[in-house]
Short mmCIF file of C-alpha atoms in Angstrom, two decimals:
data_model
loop_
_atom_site.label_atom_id
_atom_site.label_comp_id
_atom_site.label_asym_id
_atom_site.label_seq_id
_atom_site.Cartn_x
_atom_site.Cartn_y
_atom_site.Cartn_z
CA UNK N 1 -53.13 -70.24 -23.40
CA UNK N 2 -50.03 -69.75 -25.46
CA UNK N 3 -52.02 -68.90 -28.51
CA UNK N 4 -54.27 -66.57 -26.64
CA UNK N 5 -51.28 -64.39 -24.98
CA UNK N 6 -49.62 -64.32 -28.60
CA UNK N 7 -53.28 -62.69 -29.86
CA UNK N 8 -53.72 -60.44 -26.80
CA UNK N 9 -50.26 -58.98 -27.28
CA UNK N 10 -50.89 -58.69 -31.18
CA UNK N 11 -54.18 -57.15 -30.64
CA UNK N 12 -52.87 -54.66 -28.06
CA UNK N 13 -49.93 -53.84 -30.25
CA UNK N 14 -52.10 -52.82 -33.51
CA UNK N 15 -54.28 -51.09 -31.20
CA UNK N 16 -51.99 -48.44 -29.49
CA UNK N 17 -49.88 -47.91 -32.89
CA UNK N 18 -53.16 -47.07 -34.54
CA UNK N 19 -54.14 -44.40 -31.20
CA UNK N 20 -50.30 -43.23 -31.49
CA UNK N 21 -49.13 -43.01 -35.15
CA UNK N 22 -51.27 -40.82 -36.93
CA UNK N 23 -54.54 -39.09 -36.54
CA UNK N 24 -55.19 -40.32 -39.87
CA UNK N 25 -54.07 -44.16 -38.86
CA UNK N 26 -56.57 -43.74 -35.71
CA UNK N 27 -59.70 -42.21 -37.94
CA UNK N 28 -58.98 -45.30 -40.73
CA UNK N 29 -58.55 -48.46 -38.03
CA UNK N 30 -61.63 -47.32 -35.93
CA UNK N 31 -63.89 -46.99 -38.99
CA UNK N 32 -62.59 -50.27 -39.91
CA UNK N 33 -63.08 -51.65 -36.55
CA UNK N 34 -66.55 -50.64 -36.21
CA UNK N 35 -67.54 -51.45 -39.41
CA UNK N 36 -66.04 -55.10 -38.62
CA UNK N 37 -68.25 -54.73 -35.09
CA UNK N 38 -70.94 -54.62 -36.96
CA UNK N 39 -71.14 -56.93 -39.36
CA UNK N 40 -70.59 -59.28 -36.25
CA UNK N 41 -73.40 -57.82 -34.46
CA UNK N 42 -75.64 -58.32 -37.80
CA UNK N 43 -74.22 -62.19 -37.77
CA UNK N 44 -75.69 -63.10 -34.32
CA UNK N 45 -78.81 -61.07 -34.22
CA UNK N 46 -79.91 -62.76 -37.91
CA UNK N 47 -82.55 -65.02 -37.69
CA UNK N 48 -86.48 -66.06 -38.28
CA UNK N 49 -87.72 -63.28 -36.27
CA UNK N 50 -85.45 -60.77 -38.00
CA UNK N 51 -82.76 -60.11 -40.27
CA UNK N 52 -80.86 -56.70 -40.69
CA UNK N 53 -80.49 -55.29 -43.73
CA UNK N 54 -76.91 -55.62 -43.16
CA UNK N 55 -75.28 -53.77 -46.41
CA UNK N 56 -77.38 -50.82 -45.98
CA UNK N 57 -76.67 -50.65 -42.10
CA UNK N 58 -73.06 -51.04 -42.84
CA UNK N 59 -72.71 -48.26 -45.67
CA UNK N 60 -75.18 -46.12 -42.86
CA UNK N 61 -72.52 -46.38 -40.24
CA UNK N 62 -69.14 -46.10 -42.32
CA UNK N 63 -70.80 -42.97 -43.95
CA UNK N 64 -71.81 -41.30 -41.01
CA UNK N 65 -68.31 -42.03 -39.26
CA UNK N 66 -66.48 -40.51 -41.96
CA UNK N 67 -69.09 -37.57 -42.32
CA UNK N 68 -68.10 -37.31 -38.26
CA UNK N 69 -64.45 -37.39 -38.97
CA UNK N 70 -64.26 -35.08 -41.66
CA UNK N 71 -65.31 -32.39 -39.58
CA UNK N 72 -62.65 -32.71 -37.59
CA UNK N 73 -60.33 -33.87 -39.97
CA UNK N 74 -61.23 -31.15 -42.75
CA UNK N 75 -63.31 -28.66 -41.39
CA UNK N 76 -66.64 -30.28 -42.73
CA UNK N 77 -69.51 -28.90 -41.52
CA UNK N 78 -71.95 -31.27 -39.50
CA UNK N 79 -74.98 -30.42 -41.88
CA UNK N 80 -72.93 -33.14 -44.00
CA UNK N 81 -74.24 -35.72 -41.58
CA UNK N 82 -77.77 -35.04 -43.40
CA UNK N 83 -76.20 -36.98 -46.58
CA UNK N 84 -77.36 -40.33 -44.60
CA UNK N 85 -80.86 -39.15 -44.34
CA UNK N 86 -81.86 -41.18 -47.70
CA UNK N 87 -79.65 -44.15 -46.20
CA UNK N 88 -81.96 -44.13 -42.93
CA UNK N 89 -84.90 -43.89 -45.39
CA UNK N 90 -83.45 -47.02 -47.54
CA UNK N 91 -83.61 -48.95 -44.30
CA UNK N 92 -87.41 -48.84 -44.50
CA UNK N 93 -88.27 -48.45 -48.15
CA UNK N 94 -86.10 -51.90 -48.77
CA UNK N 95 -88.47 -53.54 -46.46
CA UNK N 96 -91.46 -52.86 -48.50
CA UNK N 97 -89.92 -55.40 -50.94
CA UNK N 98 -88.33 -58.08 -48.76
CA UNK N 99 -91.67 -59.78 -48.01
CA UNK N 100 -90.86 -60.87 -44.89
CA UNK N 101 -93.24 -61.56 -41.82
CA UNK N 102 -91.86 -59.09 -39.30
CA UNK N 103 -90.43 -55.77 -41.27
CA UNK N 104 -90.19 -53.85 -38.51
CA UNK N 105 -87.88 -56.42 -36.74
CA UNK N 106 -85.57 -56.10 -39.81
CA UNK N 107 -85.80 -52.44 -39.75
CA UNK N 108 -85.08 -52.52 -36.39
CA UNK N 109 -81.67 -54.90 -35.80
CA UNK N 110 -80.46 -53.14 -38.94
CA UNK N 111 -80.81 -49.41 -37.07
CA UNK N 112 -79.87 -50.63 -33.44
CA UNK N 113 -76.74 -52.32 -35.08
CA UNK N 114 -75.72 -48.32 -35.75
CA UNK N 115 -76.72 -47.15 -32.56
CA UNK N 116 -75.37 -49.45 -30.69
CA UNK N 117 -71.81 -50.09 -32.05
CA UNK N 118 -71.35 -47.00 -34.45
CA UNK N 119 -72.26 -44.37 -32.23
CA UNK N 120 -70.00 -45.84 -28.90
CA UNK N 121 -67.18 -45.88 -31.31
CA UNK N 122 -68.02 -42.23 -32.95
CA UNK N 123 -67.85 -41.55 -28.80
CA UNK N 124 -64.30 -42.66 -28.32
CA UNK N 125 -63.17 -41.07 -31.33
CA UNK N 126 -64.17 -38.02 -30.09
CA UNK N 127 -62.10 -38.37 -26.91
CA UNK N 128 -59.09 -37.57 -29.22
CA UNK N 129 -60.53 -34.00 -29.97
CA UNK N 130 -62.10 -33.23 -26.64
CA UNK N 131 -59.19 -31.64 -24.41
CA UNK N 132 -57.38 -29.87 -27.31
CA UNK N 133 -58.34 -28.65 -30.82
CA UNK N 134 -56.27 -30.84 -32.75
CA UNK N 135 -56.01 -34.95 -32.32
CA UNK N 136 -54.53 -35.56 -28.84
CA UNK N 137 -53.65 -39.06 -28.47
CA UNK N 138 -53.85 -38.92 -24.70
CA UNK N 139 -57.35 -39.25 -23.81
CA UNK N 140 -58.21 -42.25 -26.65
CA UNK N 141 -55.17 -44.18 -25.02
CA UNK N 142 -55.93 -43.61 -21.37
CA UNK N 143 -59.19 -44.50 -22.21
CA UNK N 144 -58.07 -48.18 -23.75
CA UNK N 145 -55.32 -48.83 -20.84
CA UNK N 146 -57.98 -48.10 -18.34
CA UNK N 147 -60.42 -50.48 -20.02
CA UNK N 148 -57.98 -52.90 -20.25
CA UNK N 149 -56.72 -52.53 -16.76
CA UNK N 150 -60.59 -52.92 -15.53
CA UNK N 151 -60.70 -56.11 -17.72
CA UNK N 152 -57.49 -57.87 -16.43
CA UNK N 153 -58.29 -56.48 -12.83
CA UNK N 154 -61.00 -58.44 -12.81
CA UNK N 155 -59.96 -61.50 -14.89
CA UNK N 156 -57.20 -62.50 -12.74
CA UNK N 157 -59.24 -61.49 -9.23
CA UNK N 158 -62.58 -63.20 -10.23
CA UNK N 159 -60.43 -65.95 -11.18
CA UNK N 160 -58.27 -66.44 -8.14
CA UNK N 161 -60.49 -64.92 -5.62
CA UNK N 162 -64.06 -64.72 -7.07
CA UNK N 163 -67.20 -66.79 -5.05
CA UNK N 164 -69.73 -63.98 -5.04
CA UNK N 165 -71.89 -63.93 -8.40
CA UNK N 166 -72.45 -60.99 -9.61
CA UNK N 167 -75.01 -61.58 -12.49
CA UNK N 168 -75.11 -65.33 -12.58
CA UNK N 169 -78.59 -65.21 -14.94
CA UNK N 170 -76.12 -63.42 -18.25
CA UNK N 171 -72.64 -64.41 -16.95
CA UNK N 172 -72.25 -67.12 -14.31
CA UNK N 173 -68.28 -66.90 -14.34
CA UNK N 174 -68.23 -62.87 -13.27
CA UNK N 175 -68.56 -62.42 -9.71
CA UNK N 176 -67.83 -59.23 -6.99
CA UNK N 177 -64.67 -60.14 -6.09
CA UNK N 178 -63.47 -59.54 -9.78
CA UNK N 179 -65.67 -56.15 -10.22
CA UNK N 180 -63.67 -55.05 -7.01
CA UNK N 181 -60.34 -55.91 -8.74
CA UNK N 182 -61.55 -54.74 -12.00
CA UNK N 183 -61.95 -51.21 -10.22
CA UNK N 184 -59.04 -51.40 -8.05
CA UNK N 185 -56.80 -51.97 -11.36
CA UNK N 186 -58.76 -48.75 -13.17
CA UNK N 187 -58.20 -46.73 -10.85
CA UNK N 188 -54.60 -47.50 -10.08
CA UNK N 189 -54.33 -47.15 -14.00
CA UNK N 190 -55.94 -44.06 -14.27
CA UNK N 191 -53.34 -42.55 -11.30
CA UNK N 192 -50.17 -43.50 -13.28
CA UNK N 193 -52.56 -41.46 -16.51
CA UNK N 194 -52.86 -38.86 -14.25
CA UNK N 195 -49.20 -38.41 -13.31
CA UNK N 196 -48.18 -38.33 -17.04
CA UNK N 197 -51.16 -36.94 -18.93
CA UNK N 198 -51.67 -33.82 -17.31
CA UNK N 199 -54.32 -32.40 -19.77
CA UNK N 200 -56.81 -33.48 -17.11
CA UNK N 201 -56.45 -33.20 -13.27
CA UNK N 202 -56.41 -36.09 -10.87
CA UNK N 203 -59.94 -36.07 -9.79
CA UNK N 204 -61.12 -36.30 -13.61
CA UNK N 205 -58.79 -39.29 -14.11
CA UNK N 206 -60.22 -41.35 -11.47
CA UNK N 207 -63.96 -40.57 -12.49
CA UNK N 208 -62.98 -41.46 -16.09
CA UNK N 209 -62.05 -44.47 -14.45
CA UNK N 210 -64.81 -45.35 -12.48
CA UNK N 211 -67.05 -44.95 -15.33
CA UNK N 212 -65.31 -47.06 -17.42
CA UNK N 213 -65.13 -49.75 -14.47
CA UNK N 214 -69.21 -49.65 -13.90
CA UNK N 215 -70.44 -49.08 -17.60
CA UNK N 216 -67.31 -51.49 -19.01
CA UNK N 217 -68.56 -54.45 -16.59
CA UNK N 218 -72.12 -53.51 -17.73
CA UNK N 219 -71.76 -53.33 -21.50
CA UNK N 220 -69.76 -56.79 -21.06
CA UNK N 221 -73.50 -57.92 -19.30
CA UNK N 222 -75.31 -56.54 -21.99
CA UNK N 223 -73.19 -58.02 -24.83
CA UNK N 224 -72.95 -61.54 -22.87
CA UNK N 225 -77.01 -61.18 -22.65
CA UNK N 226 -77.03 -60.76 -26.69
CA UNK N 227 -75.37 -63.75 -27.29
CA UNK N 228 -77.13 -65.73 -24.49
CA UNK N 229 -80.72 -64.56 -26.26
CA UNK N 230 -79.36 -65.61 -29.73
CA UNK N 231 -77.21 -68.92 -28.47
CA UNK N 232 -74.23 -67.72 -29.50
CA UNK N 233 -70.72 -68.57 -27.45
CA UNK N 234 -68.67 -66.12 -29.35
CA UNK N 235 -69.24 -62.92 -31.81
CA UNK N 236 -66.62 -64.06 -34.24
CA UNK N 237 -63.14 -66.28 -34.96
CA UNK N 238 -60.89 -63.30 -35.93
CA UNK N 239 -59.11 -63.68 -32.92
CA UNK N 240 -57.68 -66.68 -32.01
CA UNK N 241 -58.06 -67.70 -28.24
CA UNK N 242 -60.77 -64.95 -27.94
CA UNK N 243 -63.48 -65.09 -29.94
CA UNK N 244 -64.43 -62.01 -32.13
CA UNK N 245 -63.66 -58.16 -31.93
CA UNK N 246 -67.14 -57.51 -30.85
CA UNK N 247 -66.05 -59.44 -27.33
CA UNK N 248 -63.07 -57.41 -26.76
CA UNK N 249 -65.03 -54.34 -27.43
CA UNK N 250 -67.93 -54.47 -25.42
CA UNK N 251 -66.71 -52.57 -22.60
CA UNK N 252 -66.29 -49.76 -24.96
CA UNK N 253 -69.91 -49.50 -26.04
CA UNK N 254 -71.61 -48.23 -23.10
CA UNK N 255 -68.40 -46.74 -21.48
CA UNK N 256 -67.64 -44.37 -24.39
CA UNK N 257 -70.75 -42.15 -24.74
CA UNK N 258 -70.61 -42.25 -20.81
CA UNK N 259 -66.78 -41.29 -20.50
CA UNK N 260 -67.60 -38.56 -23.15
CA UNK N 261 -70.82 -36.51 -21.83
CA UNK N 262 -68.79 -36.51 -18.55
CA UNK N 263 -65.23 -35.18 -20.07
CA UNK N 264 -67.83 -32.48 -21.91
CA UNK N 265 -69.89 -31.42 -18.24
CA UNK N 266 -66.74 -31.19 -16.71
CA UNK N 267 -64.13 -29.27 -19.03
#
């Protein structure tokens, strides 16, 4: 338990100081981070039916991040993003020498690995530039302490309190009384966010909030169900106590896009 705290508060620590310090430190760390994502994501999914081509996926995704952040970082213009078209077509044309039983399968984990951890992360890198022209720090970080309110919400209340299962077929320790805390946390979170980030009103804040709460708990699901199909306990070791950076990130990968196409209806 010792260990884990220790990790949790290390973890947390290099996470805000990258959101805070510079818009430069942010763009570098999450590129990192999702390239790190995937390779994990390429680790469990491996296997007879299918391996990813995981060098080309992983030059796909950190290329089209940093085509993404230019823009915003330099003024690049999005037609840039076309520069991974021959990448995309590598994905297939590699296949046509592998050999291999199933291409398709390999064409296919290599691809979803992009879409499903690149693009969430390209989501809440966004966030930074969505209220204001230039990098705002404030959405990215009440994003991540309303994540991580949702999370410990309903750690310590499905712990203490939890009897209900919630999904017991993917995750047979989750249960309603921890969603409800998980939620209750969020939003509490999200009214402290509201009181000192003003850029959005209250009403925003708690619907940032309850998104993250519903499509948090269900990208946890959906990440639990990957490694539960591929009998995997944990995506990685980098983190001691909790497994690998893909498990404290799967909240993120269906809440992000979500969290973003509402901030864009509603500003």
């Amino acid at each position: 338990m010792r260990i884990r705290a220790i990790t949790a508060l290390f973890f947390v620590l290099v996470v805000l100081g990258s959101i805070l310090w510079s818009v430069y430190l942010f763009t570098i760390f999450f590129i990192m981070l999702s390239t790190y994502c995937l390779q994990e994501f390429y680790r469990i999914v491996a296997d007879e039916t299918g391996k990813p081509n995981r060098w080309v996926g992983i030059l796909l995704g950190v290329l089209a991040f940093g085509l993404y952040a230019a823009h915003y970082l330099a003024g690049l213009s999005m037609a840039y993003l076309l520069l991974t078209a021959p990448l995309i077509a590598n994905v297939f044309i590699v296949s046509l020498y592998q050999k291999r039983a199933k291409p398709f399968a390999d064409i296919a984990y290599t691809l979803l690995g992009v879409v499903y951890i690149v693009l969430p992360f390209v989501s809440f890198y966004t966030l930074g530039f969505t209220a204001t022209e230039a990098y705002d720090y404030r959405l990215p970080l009440g994003f991540m302490l309303i994540l991580w309110g949702n999370d410990t919400g309903a750690y310590l209340v499905g712990r203490y309190f939890g009897k209900h299962l919630l999904f017991e077929r993917i995750s047979p320790k989750k249960t309603w009384e921890g969603l409800a805390g998980g939620v209750g946390l969020a939003l509490f979170t999200s009214l402290v966010m509201a009181n000192y980030f003003t850029l959005l009103p209250t009403w925003q804040w708690v619907g940032v909030a309850l998104i993250i709460s519903i499509f948090g708990t269900y990208g946890d699901l959906v990440e639990s169900m990957l490694k539960r199909s591929q009998q995997v306990k944990d995506s990685g070791s980098v983190l001691p106590g909790h497994g690998g950076l893909l498990d404290r990130f799967d909240g993120l990968l269906l809440a992000a896009p979500a969290v973003l196409a509402f901030l864009k209806i509603v500003l």
